[in-house]
């Protein structure tokens, strides 16, 4: 409101100033004015030279003025060239006419004259718009942005932009989005090859791992505009506004294609629908979500707009969002491992001055479970600490202090509990990994990590040699023992058991049940199918076997699970030194490849002196190895044998 008032005041000043000084008779030329001056018709002391005109008063009674002004002095003005003041002054001096110079007034009125109408019109418009928005019930959000206009931010090509060089430690995700850059740069090539054009990409992962950064880098690499808007912006809106903002955003984006639309926090609008109860924000969410879906379905093949959405809760998303043609490609952006952390630190260290004693490899090793944002914050914080201490550059002590500050500021858990959990996870995963190595009938081990993924604290990846269409009994019983190994190793180390084995227990039970009910692998129950048409219905009341058989089934399932558990237990006991070696190495290195596990089990020491060396030696990792013996949710059901 204030600047409108200012504008009105200025216009008032203008009227006063211009009224008193520039109104009057406009003389035709400088020559005409000089004639009056030379003939002595000008009032002494009335001549003022302004930047673009000269004003003066003509003596009362002068011919041609007395009719209008009577015996008052008549104001006159003459336009002068703003570049030739020296010449006019010379003329006045020669004619002995005294004068004042007042450049400011002329300039001010000139400026006001040009901008004032614009200012007033804009002010009035603004007043009208803000009125109408309050009238529409906008509440606190009403004053922000235009009514129903998209409140997104656009980054132009010229603006500060990210490139792939700024994104570190998430190479797999980077590879997966590389083709989008190619498509934006080179759509013809894609069309010629008939390749399916990516439309919507879902970046999924914990906060601060670089989803926004990656999306910006795609735009930066392809040199296209970047539109971004956050899902949480929509939620506070009143009904209808979110949807119209979506339409507005997509329309603008299509006009500027090729370009990227980035929808941050998509889960804020894209939650699974029909959750039963309907709250006030529910309708708004639904309308906004529908608008997004409609816009995405409405893309032409020729529209070069890529929509990238980010979420850290992929599990709550409405399935409609992930259908083909929408966000049908999911790219995981995970917490970085030690090598990734080293690279991220490198990227951010470039922006500051590091001292000679700084060891980023060491810092990377001492920051398990830090996100990219956490690491960037360490460097930033260290720079502040160093500056406050008047240092020339950042020293290692600054980085260590910054790390602790960020870790304990960030952690909800105490340091002690976090360390205990890490140890439990390391022994749990080591239990899986060692048994998997020892049991030739199980899938070969691929790698093992204690970096959390999704809900799991750690994962042991295995590498099936081929797609399996069925399961041999030996394979099943080996796998069940591997699954039991996690809990057993964890319990032996910590003297306690945790919920970390829930997924393992579920898998063991599923296998055992299928072996008994479907696959005829129980000697007692024989070559008979007890499951209904669908294994999930096997406990329906209309089971076609007796209560005795039912009891026997339960016993058999239990017996199989217990046999696996007992076998695994004795294996854990006899191989405890191996498990310890692997677990301790995991605590140090976080992720171990199968060759490294093998060497540790032979009693060799695995040392990676520097992360840089490790990077050079690191074999290419297949995109997503299936986790058959991990704690990751795996869809649960056992595929039925052909
Ligand atoms: P997200 O969108 O996943 O929550 P951001 O992309 O907003 O995370 O990350 C926040 C900041 O953290 C980035 O601007 C960047 O400075 C830093 N950062 C996060 N991940 C990375 C990474 N992989 N490489 C480099 N910097 C990163
Ligand atoms: Zn486990």
XYZ file of C-alpha atoms and ligand atoms in Angstrom:
670
model
C 0.000 0.000 0.000
C 2.835 2.381 0.817
C 4.210 2.787 -2.658
C 0.824 3.690 -4.002
C 0.663 6.486 -1.474
C 4.127 7.600 -2.504
C 3.076 7.637 -6.140
C 0.064 9.788 -5.345
C 2.177 12.208 -3.321
C 4.686 12.466 -6.131
C 1.996 13.299 -8.611
C 0.798 16.020 -6.272
C 4.309 17.438 -6.040
C 4.507 17.295 -9.779
C 1.320 19.264 -10.208
C 2.502 21.892 -7.753
C 5.997 22.144 -9.166
C 5.005 22.190 -12.773
C 2.082 24.470 -12.100
C 4.181 27.142 -10.485
C 7.187 26.976 -12.706
C 6.471 25.761 -16.160
C 2.971 26.822 -16.974
C 2.833 30.082 -18.774
C 3.272 31.265 -22.285
C 5.386 28.968 -24.359
C 7.712 31.064 -26.493
C 8.484 29.897 -30.002
C 12.242 29.974 -29.867
C 15.351 30.901 -27.997
C 15.807 33.794 -30.433
C 12.391 35.185 -29.494
C 13.237 34.993 -25.794
C 16.563 36.734 -26.374
C 14.757 39.542 -28.233
C 12.582 40.168 -25.163
C 15.636 39.973 -22.941
C 17.735 42.350 -25.006
C 14.844 44.818 -25.165
C 14.581 44.767 -21.348
C 11.130 43.189 -21.105
C 12.237 40.399 -18.713
C 11.760 40.847 -14.957
C 15.166 40.926 -13.303
C 15.823 37.862 -11.171
C 13.052 35.787 -12.742
C 15.164 33.792 -15.178
C 15.703 30.141 -14.237
C 17.504 27.730 -16.488
C 16.269 24.175 -16.109
C 17.580 21.094 -17.797
C 15.231 21.226 -20.775
C 13.661 24.668 -20.624
C 14.202 28.178 -19.446
C 11.520 29.957 -17.474
C 11.181 33.657 -16.810
C 8.655 36.410 -16.237
C 7.840 39.198 -18.658
C 7.452 42.663 -17.173
C 3.855 43.844 -16.693
C 2.462 45.832 -19.552
C 4.543 44.164 -22.233
C 2.770 44.123 -25.573
C 1.104 40.826 -26.290
C 0.917 39.867 -22.576
C -0.935 42.708 -20.848
C -4.270 41.611 -22.327
C -4.043 38.299 -20.510
C -2.046 39.147 -17.442
C -2.937 42.806 -16.831
C -0.367 44.403 -14.566
C 0.956 41.049 -13.283
C 4.288 39.770 -14.552
C 3.568 37.152 -17.213
C 5.256 33.730 -16.871
C 6.920 32.476 -20.032
C 9.013 29.481 -20.930
C 11.109 28.365 -23.841
C 12.323 24.936 -24.678
C 16.079 24.535 -24.798
C 18.340 21.714 -25.905
C 19.577 19.901 -22.790
C 22.994 19.495 -24.434
C 23.696 23.154 -25.144
C 23.464 24.855 -21.779
C 26.843 26.528 -22.235
C 25.671 28.328 -25.352
C 22.476 29.621 -23.669
C 24.449 30.824 -20.662
C 26.855 32.649 -22.943
C 23.924 34.373 -24.704
C 22.438 35.434 -21.347
C 25.780 36.691 -20.089
C 26.337 38.700 -23.260
C 22.914 40.270 -22.898
C 23.616 40.954 -19.239
C 20.583 38.991 -18.085
C 21.008 37.524 -14.573
C 19.812 33.915 -14.202
C 19.652 30.971 -11.854
C 20.411 27.401 -12.836
C 18.085 24.691 -11.493
C 18.693 21.425 -13.278
C 16.904 19.284 -10.703
C 13.458 20.726 -11.178
C 13.509 20.323 -14.898
C 14.805 16.783 -14.647
C 12.303 15.841 -11.989
C 9.330 17.100 -13.875
C 10.629 15.381 -16.966
C 11.026 12.091 -15.187
C 7.675 12.401 -13.505
C 6.052 13.268 -16.765
C 7.242 10.047 -18.374
C 6.779 7.546 -15.580
C 3.889 8.968 -13.639
C 1.042 7.759 -15.824
C 2.486 4.231 -15.804
C 2.917 4.318 -12.055
C -0.616 5.466 -11.477
C -2.149 2.905 -13.806
C -0.124 0.093 -12.254
C -1.027 1.245 -8.780
C -4.715 1.264 -9.544
C -4.534 -2.172 -11.140
C -2.699 -3.538 -8.166
C -5.274 -2.078 -5.833
C -8.082 -3.661 -7.828
C -6.436 -7.080 -7.938
C -5.652 -7.227 -4.264
C -9.225 -6.149 -3.489
C -10.703 -8.865 -5.657
C -8.460 -11.477 -4.123
C -9.453 -10.597 -0.619
C -13.031 -10.599 -1.791
C -12.545 -14.168 -3.040
C -11.614 -15.284 0.443
C -7.897 -15.587 -0.101
C -6.993 -15.286 3.527
C -3.284 -15.040 4.203
C -2.432 -16.575 0.836
C -4.560 -14.067 -1.015
C -1.953 -11.371 -1.297
C 0.606 -13.633 -2.865
C 0.978 -13.756 -6.609
C -1.841 -13.212 -9.022
C -5.211 -14.773 -8.530
C -5.049 -18.283 -9.904
C -1.778 -17.557 -11.534
C 0.945 -20.029 -11.117
C 3.237 -19.243 -8.232
C 6.150 -21.017 -9.753
C 9.657 -19.869 -10.131
C 11.241 -19.848 -13.497
C 14.930 -19.992 -14.047
C 15.995 -18.610 -17.346
C 18.797 -19.975 -19.380
C 20.884 -16.989 -18.401
C 20.278 -17.439 -14.699
C 22.656 -19.259 -12.417
C 22.284 -22.859 -13.408
C 23.475 -26.242 -12.344
C 25.164 -28.737 -14.604
C 25.947 -32.389 -14.176
C 29.349 -31.359 -12.856
C 27.604 -29.936 -9.781
C 25.852 -33.208 -9.072
C 28.099 -35.794 -7.491
C 27.825 -39.169 -5.872
C 24.605 -40.256 -7.560
C 26.061 -41.518 -10.809
C 23.420 -44.166 -11.419
C 20.650 -41.579 -11.280
C 22.676 -39.282 -13.510
C 23.076 -42.007 -16.100
C 19.390 -42.710 -16.061
C 18.437 -39.130 -16.818
C 21.138 -38.556 -19.429
C 18.787 -39.528 -22.227
C 16.330 -36.832 -21.207
C 19.017 -34.258 -21.838
C 19.625 -35.872 -25.191
C 15.926 -35.737 -26.000
C 15.629 -32.056 -25.127
C 18.696 -31.195 -27.134
C 18.058 -33.437 -30.054
C 14.396 -34.354 -30.422
C 14.756 -35.121 -34.116
C 17.175 -37.899 -33.414
C 14.728 -39.471 -30.997
C 11.858 -39.268 -33.407
C 13.895 -40.768 -36.223
C 14.783 -43.768 -34.115
C 11.180 -44.063 -33.067
C 12.313 -44.118 -29.472
C 9.720 -43.745 -26.803
C 9.933 -40.214 -25.603
C 10.161 -39.867 -21.869
C 7.427 -37.662 -20.475
C 7.342 -37.849 -16.724
C 10.175 -38.823 -14.434
C 9.807 -39.477 -10.748
C 12.873 -38.763 -8.639
C 12.577 -40.665 -5.418
C 14.777 -40.563 -2.348
C 15.416 -39.048 1.051
C 15.501 -35.265 1.431
C 18.687 -33.415 0.627
C 20.117 -36.026 -1.706
C 20.028 -33.820 -4.773
C 16.664 -34.364 -6.467
C 16.088 -30.680 -7.096
C 19.712 -30.257 -8.019
C 19.518 -33.106 -10.525
C 16.389 -31.669 -12.138
C 18.059 -28.285 -12.433
C 21.150 -29.895 -13.879
C 19.076 -31.591 -16.582
C 17.729 -28.185 -17.573
C 21.223 -26.741 -17.370
C 22.789 -29.457 -19.503
C 20.063 -29.211 -22.111
C 20.122 -25.402 -21.884
C 16.360 -25.079 -21.497
C 14.190 -23.082 -19.047
C 13.312 -24.631 -15.713
C 9.899 -24.120 -14.134
C 9.495 -25.268 -10.585
C 6.644 -25.394 -8.147
C 6.191 -27.251 -4.916
C 3.273 -29.470 -4.025
C 2.972 -27.931 -0.612
C 2.206 -24.596 -2.276
C -1.047 -26.070 -3.542
C -2.280 -27.504 -0.317
C -2.886 -24.230 1.472
C -4.895 -22.906 -1.462
C -8.626 -22.650 -1.596
C -10.513 -24.889 -3.969
C -9.875 -24.389 -7.641
C -6.760 -22.296 -7.365
C -4.323 -25.187 -7.319
C -5.841 -26.628 -10.466
C -5.802 -23.313 -12.294
C -2.189 -22.799 -11.272
C -1.304 -26.151 -12.730
C -2.996 -25.266 -16.013
C -1.285 -21.906 -16.058
C 2.094 -23.442 -15.385
C 1.734 -26.040 -18.117
C 0.534 -23.437 -20.580
C 3.523 -21.214 -19.929
C 5.825 -24.186 -20.139
C 4.402 -25.247 -23.512
C 4.971 -21.732 -24.799
C 8.591 -21.942 -23.749
C 9.237 -25.520 -24.849
C 11.623 -27.221 -24.830
C 11.714 -26.943 -21.084
C 11.530 -28.733 -17.752
C 8.697 -28.564 -15.251
C 9.761 -29.574 -11.765
C 7.048 -30.546 -9.286
C 8.658 -30.758 -5.871
C 6.965 -32.637 -3.019
C 4.490 -34.257 -5.375
C 3.217 -36.409 -2.495
C 1.568 -33.313 -1.027
C -1.000 -33.464 -3.836
C -0.433 -36.949 -5.181
C -1.374 -39.052 -2.202
C -3.360 -42.177 -2.782
C -6.986 -41.223 -3.141
C -10.036 -42.620 -1.456
C -8.441 -42.936 1.940
C -11.911 -43.007 3.484
C -12.206 -39.675 5.202
C -12.368 -36.348 3.464
C -10.866 -33.292 5.008
C -11.091 -29.709 3.897
C -7.913 -29.846 1.856
C -8.956 -33.095 0.255
C -10.995 -31.703 -2.614
C -8.315 -29.210 -3.434
C -5.673 -31.899 -3.541
C -7.810 -34.067 -5.741
C -8.546 -31.256 -8.181
C -4.905 -30.295 -8.359
C -3.858 -33.871 -8.913
C -6.476 -34.288 -11.622
C -5.274 -31.136 -13.323
C -1.737 -32.505 -13.371
C -2.923 -35.809 -14.825
C -5.066 -34.114 -17.449
C -2.227 -31.830 -18.503
C 0.192 -34.722 -18.782
C -2.251 -36.795 -20.801
C -2.800 -33.809 -23.062
C 0.767 -33.620 -24.266
C 1.314 -34.002 -27.970
C 4.152 -36.154 -29.147
C 5.761 -32.972 -30.399
C 5.578 -31.131 -27.073
C 9.057 -31.008 -25.718
C 8.121 -30.597 -22.103
C 9.541 -32.996 -19.552
C 7.835 -33.131 -16.202
C 10.044 -34.152 -13.317
C 8.485 -34.830 -9.951
C 10.273 -35.411 -6.671
C 9.159 -37.227 -3.555
C 10.590 -38.984 -0.561
C 7.406 -40.974 -0.028
C 6.919 -43.009 -3.179
C 4.866 -45.507 -1.177
C 2.009 -43.083 -0.594
C 1.645 -41.928 -4.197
C -1.578 -42.406 -6.055
C -1.108 -45.208 -8.579
C -2.709 -42.967 -11.209
C 0.480 -40.894 -11.182
C 2.741 -43.759 -12.109
C 0.675 -45.123 -14.976
C 2.236 -45.306 -18.456
C 2.476 -41.913 -20.124
C 2.639 -40.168 -16.795
C 5.412 -40.588 -14.239
C 6.245 -43.989 -15.580
C 9.954 -43.761 -14.981
C 11.259 -43.816 -11.444
C 14.831 -42.843 -10.695
C 16.171 -43.514 -7.220
C 18.275 -40.776 -5.657
C 19.773 -42.479 -2.643
C 21.955 -41.442 0.236
C 25.538 -41.369 -1.022
C 28.061 -44.016 -0.018
C 31.550 -43.112 1.083
C 32.832 -42.636 -2.471
C 29.810 -40.527 -3.331
C 30.316 -38.420 -0.246
C 33.922 -37.836 -1.230
C 32.796 -36.599 -4.648
C 30.101 -34.359 -3.211
C 32.585 -32.845 -0.775
C 34.885 -32.256 -3.728
C 32.191 -30.372 -5.624
C 31.439 -28.081 -2.717
C 35.076 -27.662 -1.669
C 35.768 -26.054 -5.052
C 33.774 -23.038 -3.949
C 35.894 -22.274 -0.870
C 39.530 -22.058 0.090
C 40.807 -25.224 1.713
C 43.961 -25.387 3.780
C 46.789 -27.852 3.167
C 45.862 -30.141 6.064
C 42.347 -30.819 4.832
C 41.710 -34.498 4.135
C 38.384 -34.896 2.359
C 38.776 -38.684 2.135
C 38.824 -38.820 5.894
C 35.872 -36.492 6.175
C 33.928 -38.682 3.749
C 34.652 -41.752 5.861
C 33.506 -40.032 9.023
C 30.136 -38.908 7.657
C 28.059 -42.064 7.220
C 24.390 -41.397 6.412
C 24.972 -37.745 5.618
C 23.004 -36.465 2.661
C 24.421 -34.217 -0.024
C 22.729 -31.269 1.645
C 24.352 -32.184 4.980
C 27.756 -32.320 3.305
C 27.231 -28.978 1.599
C 26.235 -27.590 4.992
C 29.469 -28.890 6.565
C 31.603 -27.013 4.056
C 29.508 -23.890 4.495
C 29.592 -24.079 8.267
C 33.346 -24.689 8.244
C 33.835 -21.632 6.055
C 31.924 -19.561 8.574
C 33.949 -20.953 11.468
C 37.217 -20.238 9.663
C 36.136 -16.726 8.794
C 35.151 -15.982 12.357
C 38.574 -17.153 13.502
C 40.207 -14.857 10.925
C 41.834 -17.748 9.140
C 43.161 -17.587 5.605
C 41.612 -20.909 4.679
C 39.520 -23.729 6.107
C 41.410 -26.191 8.264
C 40.564 -29.761 9.124
C 39.549 -28.777 12.646
C 36.903 -26.447 11.212
C 35.500 -29.264 9.114
C 35.445 -31.669 12.049
C 33.707 -29.145 14.232
C 31.186 -28.331 11.508
C 30.494 -32.026 10.970
C 29.753 -32.612 14.642
C 27.580 -29.550 14.772
C 25.538 -30.710 11.835
C 25.374 -34.324 12.897
C 24.166 -33.680 16.416
C 21.989 -30.817 15.370
C 20.382 -33.083 12.813
C 20.172 -36.385 14.637
C 17.087 -37.068 16.620
C 18.861 -39.975 18.209
C 21.699 -39.760 20.627
C 25.158 -40.567 19.422
C 25.220 -43.728 21.506
C 21.989 -45.159 20.124
C 22.973 -44.359 16.585
C 26.255 -46.180 17.023
C 24.520 -49.184 18.567
C 22.111 -49.399 15.672
C 24.954 -49.229 13.214
C 26.710 -52.098 14.933
C 23.529 -54.190 15.028
C 22.951 -53.540 11.328
C 26.532 -54.383 10.412
C 26.413 -57.747 12.210
C 22.960 -58.490 10.847
C 24.042 -57.932 7.248
C 27.351 -59.710 7.842
C 25.346 -62.715 9.055
C 23.402 -62.800 5.797
C 26.464 -62.239 3.660
C 28.697 -64.860 5.249
C 26.044 -67.571 5.162
C 25.281 -66.697 1.576
C 28.955 -67.182 0.740
C 29.130 -70.472 2.632
C 26.030 -72.007 1.060
C 26.735 -72.834 -2.575
C 23.061 -73.605 -3.218
C 21.990 -70.039 -2.472
C 22.288 -67.196 -4.961
C 25.818 -65.805 -5.177
C 26.477 -62.712 -3.102
C 26.735 -59.491 -5.033
C 27.441 -56.875 -2.413
C 26.461 -55.947 1.099
C 25.901 -52.516 2.537
C 24.835 -50.823 5.750
C 23.625 -47.715 3.956
C 19.892 -47.530 4.585
C 17.593 -48.039 1.619
C 13.936 -47.312 1.883
C 12.734 -48.815 5.117
C 15.718 -51.157 5.444
C 18.702 -50.345 7.627
C 21.022 -52.308 5.400
C 20.844 -54.636 2.425
C 22.568 -57.768 1.262
C 22.328 -58.040 -2.506
C 22.533 -61.318 -4.278
C 23.042 -61.988 -7.909
C 20.851 -64.710 -9.406
C 22.745 -66.352 -12.226
C 19.647 -66.530 -14.352
C 15.985 -65.772 -14.008
C 14.409 -68.421 -11.915
C 11.212 -70.035 -13.020
C 11.059 -72.484 -10.181
C 12.757 -73.280 -6.945
C 14.737 -76.340 -6.071
C 14.413 -77.575 -2.534
C 18.137 -77.191 -1.925
C 18.012 -73.612 -3.082
C 15.052 -72.903 -0.848
C 16.519 -74.361 2.289
C 19.845 -72.589 1.685
C 18.046 -69.287 1.159
C 16.014 -69.774 4.323
C 19.205 -70.293 6.288
C 20.702 -67.137 4.781
C 17.584 -65.258 5.856
C 17.913 -66.541 9.417
C 21.591 -65.565 9.570
C 20.849 -61.869 9.983
C 18.863 -62.100 13.183
C 21.211 -64.713 14.619
C 24.379 -62.702 14.082
C 22.737 -59.568 15.385
C 21.529 -61.343 18.512
C 24.899 -62.943 19.204
C 26.666 -59.600 18.982
C 24.263 -57.346 20.846
C 22.598 -59.816 23.199
C 19.325 -58.364 22.015
C 17.031 -58.832 19.046
C 15.387 -56.141 16.992
C 12.567 -55.599 14.551
C 15.157 -55.428 11.773
C 14.493 -59.055 10.886
C 10.777 -58.628 10.184
C 11.221 -58.925 6.439
C 13.480 -61.953 6.798
C 10.922 -63.704 8.971
C 8.204 -62.966 6.496
C 10.236 -64.428 3.648
C 11.135 -67.584 5.583
C 7.491 -68.111 6.440
C 6.362 -67.553 2.879
C 8.885 -70.061 1.547
C 8.074 -72.678 4.168
C 4.357 -72.360 3.631
C 4.646 -72.643 -0.128
C 6.943 -75.663 0.189
C 4.367 -77.469 2.278
C 1.124 -76.330 0.698
C 2.001 -75.994 -2.965
C 5.230 -77.635 -3.864
C 4.893 -81.015 -2.150
C 8.235 -80.664 -0.397
C 7.155 -82.006 2.963
C 7.718 -85.759 3.345
C 4.955 -86.042 5.904
C 2.310 -84.410 3.769
C 3.526 -85.758 0.496
C 2.811 -84.978 -3.109
C -0.440 -83.181 -2.475
C -1.589 -79.670 -3.032
C -3.268 -78.137 -0.012
C -3.478 -74.582 -1.171
C -6.689 -73.397 -2.766
C -6.768 -72.054 -6.302
C -4.842 -69.100 -5.069
C -2.282 -69.627 -2.354
C -3.616 -66.639 -0.496
C -6.936 -68.375 -0.016
C -5.433 -71.410 1.622
C -6.940 -70.599 4.982
C -10.436 -70.039 3.836
C -12.960 -72.035 5.882
C -13.901 -74.270 2.951
C -10.546 -76.008 3.003
C -10.795 -79.485 1.665
C -8.728 -81.204 4.316
C -9.332 -82.285 7.892
C -8.424 -80.471 11.090
C -5.751 -83.077 11.699
C -4.177 -82.270 8.385
C -4.408 -78.581 9.218
C -2.504 -79.151 12.420
C 0.052 -81.180 10.546
C 0.471 -78.402 8.016
C 1.134 -75.892 10.771
C 3.622 -78.252 12.357
C 5.415 -78.858 9.079
C 5.725 -75.164 8.319
C 7.082 -74.588 11.771
C 9.434 -77.509 11.542
C 10.895 -76.255 8.269
C 11.426 -72.762 9.613
C 12.955 -74.144 12.789
C 15.251 -76.483 10.910
C 16.537 -73.568 8.873
C 16.992 -71.503 12.008
C 18.873 -74.264 13.839
C 21.153 -74.936 10.866
C 21.850 -71.241 10.515
C 22.571 -70.957 14.208
C 25.264 -73.603 14.164
C 26.744 -72.012 11.041
C 26.858 -68.620 12.752
C 28.582 -70.205 15.762
C 31.258 -71.996 13.778
C 31.900 -69.025 11.507
C 31.747 -66.265 14.078
C 35.249 -65.021 13.319
C 34.319 -64.607 9.667
C 31.136 -62.735 10.513
C 33.048 -60.477 12.870
C 35.619 -59.672 10.214
C 32.939 -58.780 7.680
C 30.890 -56.759 10.173
C 33.870 -54.737 11.327
C 34.847 -54.060 7.730
C 31.276 -52.917 7.040
C 31.441 -50.492 9.929
C 34.586 -49.073 8.389
C 33.733 -49.172 4.699
C 29.903 -49.354 4.640
C 29.722 -51.333 1.418
C 31.606 -54.483 0.484
C 31.730 -56.235 -2.856
C 31.549 -60.005 -2.898
C 35.303 -60.380 -3.595
C 36.008 -58.320 -0.521
C 33.729 -60.447 1.612
C 35.536 -63.497 0.273
C 38.919 -62.082 1.216
C 37.754 -61.099 4.681
C 36.403 -64.593 5.225
C 39.791 -66.029 4.305
C 41.208 -63.903 7.093
C 42.767 -61.335 4.798
C 42.612 -57.674 5.519
C 40.685 -55.421 3.188
C 42.170 -51.988 3.096
C 41.214 -49.134 0.899
C 43.780 -46.500 1.715
C 42.105 -43.723 -0.186
C 38.693 -43.357 -1.651
C 40.228 -42.111 -4.866
C 41.972 -45.442 -5.380
C 38.802 -47.271 -4.612
C 36.949 -45.275 -7.206
C 39.465 -46.217 -9.842
C 39.202 -49.896 -8.979
C 35.461 -50.044 -8.473
C 33.842 -52.383 -10.974
C 30.789 -51.205 -12.835
C 27.729 -52.058 -10.839
C 24.619 -53.366 -12.580
C 21.771 -50.900 -12.331
C 19.542 -52.613 -9.786
C 20.620 -56.017 -8.653
C 17.700 -57.912 -7.162
C 17.841 -58.229 -3.427
C 16.836 -61.762 -2.720
C 18.226 -62.087 0.742
C 17.921 -58.623 2.103
C 15.623 -56.736 4.344
C 14.150 -54.744 1.556
C 10.481 -55.181 0.948
C 10.325 -57.464 -2.031
C 6.686 -57.658 -2.828
C 6.394 -60.578 -0.470
C 4.827 -63.301 -2.529
C 6.830 -66.205 -3.823
C 6.390 -66.561 -7.547
C 4.506 -69.723 -8.279
C 6.457 -72.391 -10.101
C 5.453 -72.867 -13.682
P 16.379 -32.706 -2.519
O 15.655 -32.009 -3.640
O 16.679 -34.136 -2.818
O 15.737 -32.543 -1.180
P 18.368 -30.730 -3.070
O 18.632 -30.977 -4.507
O 17.467 -29.595 -2.764
O 17.818 -32.027 -2.374
O 19.760 -30.563 -2.328
C 20.042 -29.463 -1.523
C 21.476 -29.032 -1.683
O 22.371 -30.022 -1.194
C 21.884 -28.821 -3.124
O 21.579 -27.547 -3.559
C 23.381 -29.080 -3.085
O 24.079 -27.947 -2.656
C 23.498 -30.140 -2.023
N 23.506 -31.476 -2.629
C 22.580 -32.442 -2.420
N 22.892 -33.549 -3.116
C 24.005 -33.280 -3.803
C 24.802 -34.030 -4.721
N 24.488 -35.290 -5.065
N 25.897 -33.433 -5.240
C 26.223 -32.183 -4.903
N 25.512 -31.425 -4.052
C 24.419 -31.954 -3.487
Zn 17.970 -59.246 7.351
